[in-house]
Coordinates of C-alpha atoms in Angstrom, one line a residue:
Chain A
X1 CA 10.2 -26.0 5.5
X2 CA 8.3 -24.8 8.7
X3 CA 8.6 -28.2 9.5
X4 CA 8.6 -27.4 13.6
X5 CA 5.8 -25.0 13.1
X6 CA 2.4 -25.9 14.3
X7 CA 0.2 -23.2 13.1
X8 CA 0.3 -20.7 10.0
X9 CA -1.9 -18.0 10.2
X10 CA -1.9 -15.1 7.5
X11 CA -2.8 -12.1 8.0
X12 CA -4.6 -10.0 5.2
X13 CA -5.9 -7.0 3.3
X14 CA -6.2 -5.5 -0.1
X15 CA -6.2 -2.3 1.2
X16 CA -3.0 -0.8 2.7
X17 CA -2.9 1.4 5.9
X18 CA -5.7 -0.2 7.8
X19 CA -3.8 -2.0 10.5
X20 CA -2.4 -5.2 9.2
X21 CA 0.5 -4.9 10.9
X22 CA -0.7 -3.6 14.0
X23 CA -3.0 -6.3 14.5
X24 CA -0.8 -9.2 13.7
X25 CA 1.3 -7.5 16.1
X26 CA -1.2 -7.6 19.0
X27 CA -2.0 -11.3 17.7
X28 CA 1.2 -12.4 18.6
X29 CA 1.6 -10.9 21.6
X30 CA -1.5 -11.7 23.3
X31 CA -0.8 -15.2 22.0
X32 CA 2.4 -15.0 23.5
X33 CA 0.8 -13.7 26.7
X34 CA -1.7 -17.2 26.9
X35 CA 1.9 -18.6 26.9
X36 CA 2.2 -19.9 23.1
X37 CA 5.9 -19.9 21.7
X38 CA 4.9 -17.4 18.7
X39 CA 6.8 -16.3 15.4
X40 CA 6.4 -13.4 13.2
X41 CA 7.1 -12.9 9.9
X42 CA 7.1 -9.8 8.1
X43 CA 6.7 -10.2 4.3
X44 CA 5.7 -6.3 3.3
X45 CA 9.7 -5.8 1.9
X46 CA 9.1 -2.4 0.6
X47 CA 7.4 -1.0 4.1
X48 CA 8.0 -3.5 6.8
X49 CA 6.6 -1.7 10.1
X50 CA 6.7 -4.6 12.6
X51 CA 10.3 -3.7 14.0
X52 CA 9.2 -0.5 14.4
X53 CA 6.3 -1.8 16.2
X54 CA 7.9 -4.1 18.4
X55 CA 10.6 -1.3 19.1
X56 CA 13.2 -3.2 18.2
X57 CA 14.0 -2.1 15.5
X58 CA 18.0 -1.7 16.3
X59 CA 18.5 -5.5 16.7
X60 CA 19.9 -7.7 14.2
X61 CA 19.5 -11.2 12.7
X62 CA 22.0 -13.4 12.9
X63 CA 23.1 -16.8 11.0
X64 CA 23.2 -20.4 12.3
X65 CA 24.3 -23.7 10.6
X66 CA 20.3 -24.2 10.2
X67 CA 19.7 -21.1 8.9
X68 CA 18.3 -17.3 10.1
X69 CA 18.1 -17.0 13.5
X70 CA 14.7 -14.7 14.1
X71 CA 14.7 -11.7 16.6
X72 CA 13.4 -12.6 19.8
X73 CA 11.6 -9.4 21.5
X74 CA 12.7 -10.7 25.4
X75 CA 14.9 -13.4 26.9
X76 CA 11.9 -15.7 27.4
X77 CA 12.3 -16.6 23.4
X78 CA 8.7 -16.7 23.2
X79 CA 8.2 -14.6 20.6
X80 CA 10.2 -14.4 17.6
X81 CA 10.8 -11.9 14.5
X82 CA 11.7 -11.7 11.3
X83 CA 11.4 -8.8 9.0
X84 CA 13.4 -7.4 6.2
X85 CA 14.0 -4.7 8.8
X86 CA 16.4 -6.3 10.4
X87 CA 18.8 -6.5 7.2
X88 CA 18.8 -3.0 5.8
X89 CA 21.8 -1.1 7.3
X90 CA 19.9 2.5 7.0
X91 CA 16.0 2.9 7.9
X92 CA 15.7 5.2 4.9
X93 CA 16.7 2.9 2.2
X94 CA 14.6 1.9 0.1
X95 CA 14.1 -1.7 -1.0
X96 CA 13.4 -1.0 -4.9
X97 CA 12.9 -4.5 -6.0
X98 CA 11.0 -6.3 -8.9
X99 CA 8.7 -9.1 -8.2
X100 CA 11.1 -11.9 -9.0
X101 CA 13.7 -10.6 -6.7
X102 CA 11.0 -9.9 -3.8
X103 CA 9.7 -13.9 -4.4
X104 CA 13.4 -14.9 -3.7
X105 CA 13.5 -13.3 -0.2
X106 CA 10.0 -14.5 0.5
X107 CA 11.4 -17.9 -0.5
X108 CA 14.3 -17.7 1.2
X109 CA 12.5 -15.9 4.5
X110 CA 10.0 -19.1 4.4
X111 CA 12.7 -21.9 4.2
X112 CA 15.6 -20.4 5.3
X113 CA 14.2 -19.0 9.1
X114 CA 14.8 -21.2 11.8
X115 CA 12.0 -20.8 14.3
X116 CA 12.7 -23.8 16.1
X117 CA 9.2 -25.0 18.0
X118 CA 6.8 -22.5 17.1
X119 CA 2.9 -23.0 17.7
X120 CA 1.4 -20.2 16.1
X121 CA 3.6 -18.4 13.0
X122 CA 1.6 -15.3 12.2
X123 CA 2.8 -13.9 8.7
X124 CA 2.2 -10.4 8.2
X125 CA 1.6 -9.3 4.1
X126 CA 1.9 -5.9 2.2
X127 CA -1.3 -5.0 0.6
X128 CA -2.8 -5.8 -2.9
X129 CA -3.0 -9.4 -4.4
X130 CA 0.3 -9.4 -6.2
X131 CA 3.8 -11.4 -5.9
X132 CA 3.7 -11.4 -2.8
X133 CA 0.4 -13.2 -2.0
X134 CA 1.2 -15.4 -4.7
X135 CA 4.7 -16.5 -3.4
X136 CA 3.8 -17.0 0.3
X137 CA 0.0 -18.9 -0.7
X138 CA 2.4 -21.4 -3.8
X139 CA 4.7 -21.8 -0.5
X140 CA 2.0 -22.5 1.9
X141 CA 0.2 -25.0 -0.3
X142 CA 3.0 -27.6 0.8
X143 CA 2.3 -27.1 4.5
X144 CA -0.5 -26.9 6.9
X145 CA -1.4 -23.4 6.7
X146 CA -4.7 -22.9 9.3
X147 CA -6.3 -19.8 7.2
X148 CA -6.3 -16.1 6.8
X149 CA -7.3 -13.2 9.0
X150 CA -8.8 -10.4 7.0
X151 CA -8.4 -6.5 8.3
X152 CA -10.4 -3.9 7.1
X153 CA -11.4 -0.4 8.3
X154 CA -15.2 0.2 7.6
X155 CA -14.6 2.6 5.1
X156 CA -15.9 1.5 1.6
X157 CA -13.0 1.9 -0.1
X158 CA -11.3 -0.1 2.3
X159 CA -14.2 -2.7 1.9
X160 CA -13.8 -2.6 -1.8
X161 CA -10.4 -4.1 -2.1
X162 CA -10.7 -6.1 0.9
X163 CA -13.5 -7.5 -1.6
X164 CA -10.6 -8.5 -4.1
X165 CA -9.0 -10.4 -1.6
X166 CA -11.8 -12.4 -0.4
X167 CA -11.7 -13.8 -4.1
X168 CA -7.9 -14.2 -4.1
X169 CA -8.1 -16.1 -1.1
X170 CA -11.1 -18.2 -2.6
X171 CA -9.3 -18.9 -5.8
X172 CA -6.4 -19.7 -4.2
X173 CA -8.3 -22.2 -1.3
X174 CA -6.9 -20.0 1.8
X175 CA -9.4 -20.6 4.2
X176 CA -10.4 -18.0 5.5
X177 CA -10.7 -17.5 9.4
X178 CA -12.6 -14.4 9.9
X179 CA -12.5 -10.5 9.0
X180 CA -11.9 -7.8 11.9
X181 CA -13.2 -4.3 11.8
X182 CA -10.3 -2.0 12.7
X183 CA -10.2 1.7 13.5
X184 CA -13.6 1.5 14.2
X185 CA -14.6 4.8 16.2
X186 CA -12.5 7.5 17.9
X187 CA -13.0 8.7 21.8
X188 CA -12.3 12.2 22.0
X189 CA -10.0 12.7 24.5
X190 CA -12.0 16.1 25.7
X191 CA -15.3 15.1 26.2
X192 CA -15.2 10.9 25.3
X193 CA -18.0 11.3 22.7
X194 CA -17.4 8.6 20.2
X195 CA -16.7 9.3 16.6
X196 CA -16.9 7.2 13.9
X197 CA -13.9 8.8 11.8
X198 CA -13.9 6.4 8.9
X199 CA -17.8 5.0 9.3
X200 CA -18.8 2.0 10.7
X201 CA -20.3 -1.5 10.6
X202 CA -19.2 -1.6 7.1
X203 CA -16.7 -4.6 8.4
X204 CA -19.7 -6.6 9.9
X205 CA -22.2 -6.1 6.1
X206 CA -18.9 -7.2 4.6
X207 CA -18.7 -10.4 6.5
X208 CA -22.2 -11.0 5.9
X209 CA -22.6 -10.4 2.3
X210 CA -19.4 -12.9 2.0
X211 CA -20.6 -15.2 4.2
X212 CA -17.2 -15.5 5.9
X213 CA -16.8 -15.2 10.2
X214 CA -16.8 -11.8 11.7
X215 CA -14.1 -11.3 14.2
X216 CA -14.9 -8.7 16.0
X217 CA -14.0 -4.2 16.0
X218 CA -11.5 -2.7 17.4
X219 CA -11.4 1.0 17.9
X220 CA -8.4 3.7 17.3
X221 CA -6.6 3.8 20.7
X222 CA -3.6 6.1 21.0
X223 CA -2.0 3.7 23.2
X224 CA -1.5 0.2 21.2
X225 CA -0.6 -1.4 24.5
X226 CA -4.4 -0.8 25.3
X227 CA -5.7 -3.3 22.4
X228 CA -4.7 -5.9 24.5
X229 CA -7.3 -5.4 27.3
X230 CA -10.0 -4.6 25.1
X231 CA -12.7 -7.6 25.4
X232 CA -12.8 -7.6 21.7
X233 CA -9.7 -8.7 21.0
X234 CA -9.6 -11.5 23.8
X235 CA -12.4 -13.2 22.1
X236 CA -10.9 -12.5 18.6
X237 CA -7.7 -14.8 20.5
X238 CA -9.8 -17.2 21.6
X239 CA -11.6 -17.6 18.1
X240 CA -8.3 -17.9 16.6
X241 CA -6.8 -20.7 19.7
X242 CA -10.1 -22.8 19.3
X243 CA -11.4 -22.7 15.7
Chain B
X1 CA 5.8 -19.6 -13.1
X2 CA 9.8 -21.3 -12.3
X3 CA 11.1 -20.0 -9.3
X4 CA 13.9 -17.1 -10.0
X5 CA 17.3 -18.8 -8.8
X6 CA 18.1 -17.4 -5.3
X7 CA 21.2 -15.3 -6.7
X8 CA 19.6 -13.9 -10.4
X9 CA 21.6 -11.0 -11.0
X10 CA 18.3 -9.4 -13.0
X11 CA 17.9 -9.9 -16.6
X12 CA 19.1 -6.0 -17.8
X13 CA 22.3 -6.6 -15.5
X14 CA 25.4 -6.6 -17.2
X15 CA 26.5 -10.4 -15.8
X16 CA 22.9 -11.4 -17.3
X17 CA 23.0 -15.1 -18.0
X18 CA 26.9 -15.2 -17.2
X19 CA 27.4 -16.0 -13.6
X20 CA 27.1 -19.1 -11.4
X21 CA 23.4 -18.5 -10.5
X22 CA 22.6 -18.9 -14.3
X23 CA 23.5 -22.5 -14.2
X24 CA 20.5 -24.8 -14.9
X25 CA 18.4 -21.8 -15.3
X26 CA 16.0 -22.1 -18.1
X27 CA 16.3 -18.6 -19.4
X28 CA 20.1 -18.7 -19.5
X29 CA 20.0 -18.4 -23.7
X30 CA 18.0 -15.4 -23.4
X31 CA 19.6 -13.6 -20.7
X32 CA 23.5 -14.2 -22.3
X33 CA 22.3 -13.6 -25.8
X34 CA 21.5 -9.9 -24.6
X35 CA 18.0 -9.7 -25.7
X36 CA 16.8 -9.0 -22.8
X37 CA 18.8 -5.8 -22.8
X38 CA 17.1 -4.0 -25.4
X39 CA 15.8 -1.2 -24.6
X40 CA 11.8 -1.5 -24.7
X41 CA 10.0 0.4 -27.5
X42 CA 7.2 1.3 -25.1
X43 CA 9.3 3.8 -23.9
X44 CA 9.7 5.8 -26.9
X45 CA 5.6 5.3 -27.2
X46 CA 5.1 6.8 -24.1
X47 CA 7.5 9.8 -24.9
X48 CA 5.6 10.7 -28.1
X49 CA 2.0 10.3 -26.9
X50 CA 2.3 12.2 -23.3
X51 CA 4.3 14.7 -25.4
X52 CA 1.3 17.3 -25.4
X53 CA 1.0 16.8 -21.6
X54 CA 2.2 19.7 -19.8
X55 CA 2.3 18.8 -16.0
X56 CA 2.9 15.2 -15.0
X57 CA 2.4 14.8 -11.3
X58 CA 2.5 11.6 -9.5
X59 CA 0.5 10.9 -6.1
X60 CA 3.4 8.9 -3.6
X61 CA 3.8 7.4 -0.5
X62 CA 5.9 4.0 0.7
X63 CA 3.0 3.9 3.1
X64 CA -0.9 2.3 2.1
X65 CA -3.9 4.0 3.1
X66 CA -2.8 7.0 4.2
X67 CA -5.0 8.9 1.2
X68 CA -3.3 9.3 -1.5
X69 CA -6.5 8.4 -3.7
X70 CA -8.5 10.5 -1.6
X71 CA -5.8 13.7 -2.5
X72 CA -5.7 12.5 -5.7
X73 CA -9.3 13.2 -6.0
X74 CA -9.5 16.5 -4.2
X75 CA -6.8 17.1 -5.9
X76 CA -8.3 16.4 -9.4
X77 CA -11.4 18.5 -8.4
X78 CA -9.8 21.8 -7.0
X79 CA -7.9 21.7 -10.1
X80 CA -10.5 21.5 -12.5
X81 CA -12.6 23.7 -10.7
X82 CA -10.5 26.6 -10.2
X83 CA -9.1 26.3 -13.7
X84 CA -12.0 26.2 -16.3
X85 CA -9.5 26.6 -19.0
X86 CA -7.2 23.6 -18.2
X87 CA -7.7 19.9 -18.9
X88 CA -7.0 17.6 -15.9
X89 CA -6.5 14.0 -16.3
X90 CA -6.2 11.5 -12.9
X91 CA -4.8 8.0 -14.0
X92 CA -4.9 5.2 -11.6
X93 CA -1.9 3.1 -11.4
X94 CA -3.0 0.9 -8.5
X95 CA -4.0 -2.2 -10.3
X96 CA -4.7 -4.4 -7.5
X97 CA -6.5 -2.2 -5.1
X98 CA -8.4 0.8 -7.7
X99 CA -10.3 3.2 -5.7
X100 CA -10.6 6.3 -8.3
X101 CA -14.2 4.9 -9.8
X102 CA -16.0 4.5 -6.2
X103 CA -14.1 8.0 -5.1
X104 CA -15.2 9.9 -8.5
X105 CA -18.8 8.4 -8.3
X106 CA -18.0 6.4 -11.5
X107 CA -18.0 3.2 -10.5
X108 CA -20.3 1.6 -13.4
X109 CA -18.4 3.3 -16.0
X110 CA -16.8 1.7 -18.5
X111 CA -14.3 2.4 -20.8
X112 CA -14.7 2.8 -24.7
X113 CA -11.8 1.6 -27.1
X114 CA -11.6 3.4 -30.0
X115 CA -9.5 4.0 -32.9
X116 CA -7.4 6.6 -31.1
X117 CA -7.3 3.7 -28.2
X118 CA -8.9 3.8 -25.0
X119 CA -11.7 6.5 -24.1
X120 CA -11.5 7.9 -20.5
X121 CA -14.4 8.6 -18.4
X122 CA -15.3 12.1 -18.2
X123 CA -16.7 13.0 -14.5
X124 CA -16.2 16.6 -15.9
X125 CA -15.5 18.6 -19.6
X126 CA -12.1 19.2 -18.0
X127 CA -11.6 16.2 -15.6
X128 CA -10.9 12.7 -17.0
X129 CA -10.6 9.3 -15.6
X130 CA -8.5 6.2 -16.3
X131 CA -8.5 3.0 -14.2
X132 CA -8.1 -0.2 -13.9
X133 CA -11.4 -0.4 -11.7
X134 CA -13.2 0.8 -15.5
X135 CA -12.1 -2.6 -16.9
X136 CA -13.5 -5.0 -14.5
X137 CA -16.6 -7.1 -14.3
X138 CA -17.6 -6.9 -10.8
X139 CA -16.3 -5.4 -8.0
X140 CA -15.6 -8.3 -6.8
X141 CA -12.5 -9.2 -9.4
X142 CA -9.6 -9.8 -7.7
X143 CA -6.4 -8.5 -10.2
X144 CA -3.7 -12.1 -9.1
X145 CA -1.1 -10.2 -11.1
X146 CA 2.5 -11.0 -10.9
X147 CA 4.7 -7.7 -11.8
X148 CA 5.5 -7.9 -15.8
X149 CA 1.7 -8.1 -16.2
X150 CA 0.9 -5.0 -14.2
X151 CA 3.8 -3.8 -16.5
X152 CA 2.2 -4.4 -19.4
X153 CA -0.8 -2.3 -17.9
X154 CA 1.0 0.6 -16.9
X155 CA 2.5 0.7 -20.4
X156 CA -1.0 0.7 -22.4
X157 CA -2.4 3.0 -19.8
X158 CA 0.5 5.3 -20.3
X159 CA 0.6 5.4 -24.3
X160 CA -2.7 3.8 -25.5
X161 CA -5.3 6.5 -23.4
X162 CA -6.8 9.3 -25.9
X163 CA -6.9 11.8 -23.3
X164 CA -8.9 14.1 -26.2
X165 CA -7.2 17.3 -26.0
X166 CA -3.9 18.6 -24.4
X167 CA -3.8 18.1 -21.1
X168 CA -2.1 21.0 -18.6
X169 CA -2.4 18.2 -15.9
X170 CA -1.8 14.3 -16.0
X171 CA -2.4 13.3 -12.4
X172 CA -1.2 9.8 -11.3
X173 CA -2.1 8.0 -8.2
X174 CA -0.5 4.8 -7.4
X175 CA -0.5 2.0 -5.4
X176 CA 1.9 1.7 -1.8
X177 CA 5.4 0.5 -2.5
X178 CA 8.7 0.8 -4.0
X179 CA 8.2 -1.5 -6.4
X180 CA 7.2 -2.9 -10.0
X181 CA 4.4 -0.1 -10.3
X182 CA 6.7 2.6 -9.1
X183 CA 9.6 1.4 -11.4
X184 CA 8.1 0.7 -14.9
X185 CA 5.9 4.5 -14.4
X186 CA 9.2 5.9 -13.8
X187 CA 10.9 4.0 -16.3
X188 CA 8.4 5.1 -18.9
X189 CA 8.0 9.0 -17.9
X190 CA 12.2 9.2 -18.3
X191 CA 12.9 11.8 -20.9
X192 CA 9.6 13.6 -20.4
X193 CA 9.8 17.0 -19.0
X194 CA 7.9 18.4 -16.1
X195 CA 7.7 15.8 -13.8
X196 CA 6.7 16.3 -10.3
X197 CA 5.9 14.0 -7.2
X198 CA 3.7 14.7 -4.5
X199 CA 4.0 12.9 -1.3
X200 CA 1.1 11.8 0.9
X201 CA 1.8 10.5 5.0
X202 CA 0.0 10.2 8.3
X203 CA 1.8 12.0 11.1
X204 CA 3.1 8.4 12.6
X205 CA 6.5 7.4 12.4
X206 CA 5.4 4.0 11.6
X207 CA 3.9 6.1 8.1
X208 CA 7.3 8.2 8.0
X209 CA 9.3 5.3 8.1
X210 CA 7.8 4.0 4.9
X211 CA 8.0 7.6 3.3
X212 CA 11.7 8.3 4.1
X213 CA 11.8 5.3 1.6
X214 CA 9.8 6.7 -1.3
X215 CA 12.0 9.9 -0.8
X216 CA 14.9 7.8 -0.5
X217 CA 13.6 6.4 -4.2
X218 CA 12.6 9.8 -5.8
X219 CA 16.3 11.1 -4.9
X220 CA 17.5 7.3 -6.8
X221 CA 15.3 8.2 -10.0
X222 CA 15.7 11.4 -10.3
X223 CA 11.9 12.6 -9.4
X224 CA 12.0 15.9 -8.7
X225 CA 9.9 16.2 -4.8
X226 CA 7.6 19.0 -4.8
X227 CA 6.3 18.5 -1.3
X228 CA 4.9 16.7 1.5
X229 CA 1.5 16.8 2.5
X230 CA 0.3 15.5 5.9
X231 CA -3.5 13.8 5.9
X232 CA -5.2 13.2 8.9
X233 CA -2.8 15.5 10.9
X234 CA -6.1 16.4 13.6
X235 CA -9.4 15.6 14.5
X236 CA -11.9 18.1 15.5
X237 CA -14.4 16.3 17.6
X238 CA -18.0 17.6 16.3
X239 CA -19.1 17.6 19.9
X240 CA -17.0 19.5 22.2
X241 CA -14.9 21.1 18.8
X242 CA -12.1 20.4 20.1
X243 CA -9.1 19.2 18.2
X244 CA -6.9 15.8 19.4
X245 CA -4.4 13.8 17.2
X246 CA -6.0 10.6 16.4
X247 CA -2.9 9.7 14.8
X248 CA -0.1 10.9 17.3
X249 CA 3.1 12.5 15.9
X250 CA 5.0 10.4 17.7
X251 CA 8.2 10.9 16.2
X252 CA 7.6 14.9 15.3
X253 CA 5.5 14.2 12.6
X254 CA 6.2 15.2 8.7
X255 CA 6.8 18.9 9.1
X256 CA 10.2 17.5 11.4
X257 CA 10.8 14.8 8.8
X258 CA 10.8 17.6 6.1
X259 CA 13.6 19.2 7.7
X260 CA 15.8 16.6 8.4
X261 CA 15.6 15.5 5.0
X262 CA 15.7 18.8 3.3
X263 CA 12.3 18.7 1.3
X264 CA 9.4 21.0 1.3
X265 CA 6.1 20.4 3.5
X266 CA 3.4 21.5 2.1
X267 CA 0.9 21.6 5.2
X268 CA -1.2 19.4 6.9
X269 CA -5.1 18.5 6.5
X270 CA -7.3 17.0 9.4
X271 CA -9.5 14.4 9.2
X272 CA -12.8 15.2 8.3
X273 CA -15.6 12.2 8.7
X274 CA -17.7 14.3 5.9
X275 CA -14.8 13.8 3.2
X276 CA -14.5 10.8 4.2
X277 CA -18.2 10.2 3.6
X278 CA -18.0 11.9 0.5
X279 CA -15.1 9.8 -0.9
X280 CA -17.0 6.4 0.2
X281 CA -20.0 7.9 -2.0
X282 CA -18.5 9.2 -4.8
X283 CA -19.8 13.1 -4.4
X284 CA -17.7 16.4 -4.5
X285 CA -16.6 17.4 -0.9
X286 CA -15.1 20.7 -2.7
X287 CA -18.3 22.8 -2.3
X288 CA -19.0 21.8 1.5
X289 CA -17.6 24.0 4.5
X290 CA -14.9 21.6 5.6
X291 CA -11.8 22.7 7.0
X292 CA -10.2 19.6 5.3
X293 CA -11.1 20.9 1.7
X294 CA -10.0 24.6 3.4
X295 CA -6.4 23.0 3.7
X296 CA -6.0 21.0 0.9
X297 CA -7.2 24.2 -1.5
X298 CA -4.1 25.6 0.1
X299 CA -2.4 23.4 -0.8
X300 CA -3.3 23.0 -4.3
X301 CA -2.3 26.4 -4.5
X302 CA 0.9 25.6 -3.5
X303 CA 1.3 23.0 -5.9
X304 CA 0.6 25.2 -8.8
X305 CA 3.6 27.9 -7.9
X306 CA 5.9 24.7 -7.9
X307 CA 4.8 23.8 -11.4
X308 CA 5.9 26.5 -12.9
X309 CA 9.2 25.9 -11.5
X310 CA 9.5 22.4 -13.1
X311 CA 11.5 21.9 -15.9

């Protein structure tokens, strides 16, 4: 089981909507870009977004005598995918599953994926502290699993359930590697005044009043490509490559 | 808890306890004795006690965060508001992540069991609050939950809540998902008339895509769709008032989705920092000049004409 992977990372919230996906997304590929091999796993079954993300969502995964093979996003191989995404043959059906059936395809999705050399496996979660968090942390406890990044938007009822899972990842011993502030401020595109839509700094008293590391903010872009070149989120990669 | 085996057909499935997977199972007894195929009494419960309820309306989306609390909250208030005569109930089926209490300012409350069962808070003499949020210690509390406890939840919230008087509007919000929440409410509502989901997205595809699959699960249940709203459809930039989409229709947005999938839209609200506010403090936003509440009274309206059509 993620025998040939180096690094787990998980990446968190309680609260849904507040750009879990979209960061791990940006994770692995500027990861990829400092030229780590990367994977990506995608364990939201009921709204998996990172295909959609990637933009490739029209691929499909395919089976070896190991196991899944994982969707690479380019012929380098350096970054590889796996969401439910991939399996469902129409993007608007739904997955109406149970827990116990979503902890089988989180088990199988964990021991079944055949990422070959991977240094830094990113996993993506749905929100709330449910059967999923409770599968993918009873799976993790068996191997090295390097902590959880927290996302939160600076809203307080964002901070509120990010909150909840602060304690679920204490009870649980995640370690936990930092919180990031996302969709912090808005540039309007008319006159480049900032707005704080949803507040701010709410991410930053959070971190404090846990004690846990603050990451870093990262404002609402309309282009995603552009996280990458924001300074904030090159030192929130190099926090996550040294720590 | 035992791992499920990777091919468990599901307990209520016919080939329960019967097929290869079964093997070596621990619950194979149960499952091939039939037991589990019973059908459960809470469902009857909840039939009789939400019997004097006249509108049942659940708050949807696949997607998290796109403010279905918050529209369940404006939507609570406009309600109860414009009809001083009606009794409004909003029940909070997110059990992991409850945001009613900080949204309705009630966020020391606590709930009061009594004979009748469990008191809700009253934020108004027509507006009533259940949540999970009422029931914790701190706000710290994280709810680890696997699904047949949330279950459980969902059943005494349904059946054991002395909502007082007859209510003309049971309002549910619920948690992101197609899921355990999502199943056992609708499993427990079957039977009961005058059911109606509202649907909450952002204008992103990457929102849509998760609310073509709530849709895509109404249409499997049987929930009849009374509309789509659209949150944070615009911005209006407080210095230069000028509207932008901080949340780019990329794909069309929902009005296009609407079409293609052949349910209503019910119109679109922008973003407004001082609802937003509002919500984080727990204060009515319905009074203030906000062309956020203007839209979602609108709205509301609209909502009410589709009731009356429910049957």
């Amino acid at each position: 089981m993620l025998d040939s992977v180096k690094h787990v990372i998980l990446v968190l919230s309680g609260k849904g909507g507040v750009g879990k996906s979209t960061v791990s997304v940006q994770l692995a590929l500027g990861l990829k870009n400092k030229g780590f091999k990367v994977g990506l796993l995608d364990i939201d079954l009921c709204g998996p977004s990172i295909p959609h993300l990637l933009n490739i969502e029209n691929l499909d995964v395919h089976q070896c005598p190991e196991g899944w093979v994982p969707v690479y996003t380019d012929s380098s191989q350096s970054l590889a995918v796996m969401s439910i995404g991939f399996l469902l043959n129409n993007k608007n059906d739904a997955v109406i599953w149970r827990g116990p059936k979503k902890t089988a395809m989180i088990r199988q999705f964990i021991n079944d994926v055949c990422w070959k050399d991977v240094d830094y496996l990113i996993i993506d979660t749905p929100p709330g502290t449910s059967d999923e968090h409770i599968t993918v942390m009873e799976c993790l406890k068996e191997v090295q699993c390097d902590g959880a990044v927290l996302v939160t938007t600076p809203q307080a009822v964002s901070i509120e359930d990010v909150r909840k899972e602060i304690t679920f990842c204490k009870k649980t011993n995640i370690k936990i590697i930092g919180l990031i502030e996302n969709m912090s401020g808005y540039t309007c595109p008319h006159c480049k005044e900032c707005s704080n839509i949803f507040s701010s700094g709410g991410g930053k008293s959070l971190a404090e009043y846990a004690s846990i590391p603050y990451l870093g903010e990262l404002p609402i872009v309309p282009n995603k490509e552009d996280i990458l070149g924001l300074d904030s989120m090159q030192s929130i990669l190099t926090r996550l490559t040294t720590h | 808890m035992e791992p499920v085996p990777d091919h468990c057909p599901g307990t209520q499935s016919e080939s329960a306890g019967k097929v290869s997977a079964c093997q070596g199972c621990p619950n194979q007894s149960i499952c091939s004795s039939g037991s589990t195929k019973a059908v459960d009494p809470g469902i009857e419960q909840v039939k009789s006690h939400l019997g004097n309820v006249k509108y049942k309306l659940l708050v949807l989306s696949g997607k998290g965060g796109v403010g279905k609390s918050t529209f369940t909250n404006l939507l609570g208030r406009v309600l109860a508001k414009a009809n001083e005569n009606c009794d409004i109930a909003i029940l909070d089926l997110d059990i992991c992540g409850p945001s009613m209490p900080r949204m309705m300012g009630l966020l020391n409350e606590q709930v009061h069991q009594s004979a009748s069962g469990w008191s809700p808070v009253f934020l108004e003499e027509n507006l009533s609050v259940m949540s999970i949020g009422f029931l914790l210690n701190s706000p710290d509390d994280a709810v680890i939950w696997r699904g047949p406890k949330k279950n459980t939840m969902i059943r005494q919230f349904l059946s054991e809540v002395d909502w007082g008087n007859d209510l003309d509007y049971l309002i549910i919000d619920t948690p992101p998902g197609t899921s355990d929440e999502h199943l056992s409410l609708v499993q427990y509502l079957k039977g009961l008339p005058q059911i109606g989901a509202v649907i909450v997205t952002t204008p992103q595809e990457v929102s849509l895509l998760d609310v073509r699959k709530e849709i895509d699960f109404c249409r499997k249940v049987n929930i009849p769709i009374l509309g789509v709203v659209e949150n944070m459809a615009i911005f209006i930039c407080p210095k230069c008032a000028k509207p932008s989409e901080v949340f780019p229709k990329d794909s069309g947005g929902a009005e296009k989705m609407c079409k293609e999938l052949d349910v209503p839209f019910l119109g679109s609200v922008p973003v407004d920092p001082l609802v937003t506010r509002h919500c984080d403090e727990g204060t009515s936003p319905i009074d203030s000049a906000s062309p956020c509440v203007n839209a979602v009274q609108s709205i509301v309206q609209k909502i009410q004409e589709k009731c009356s059509t429910l049957s």
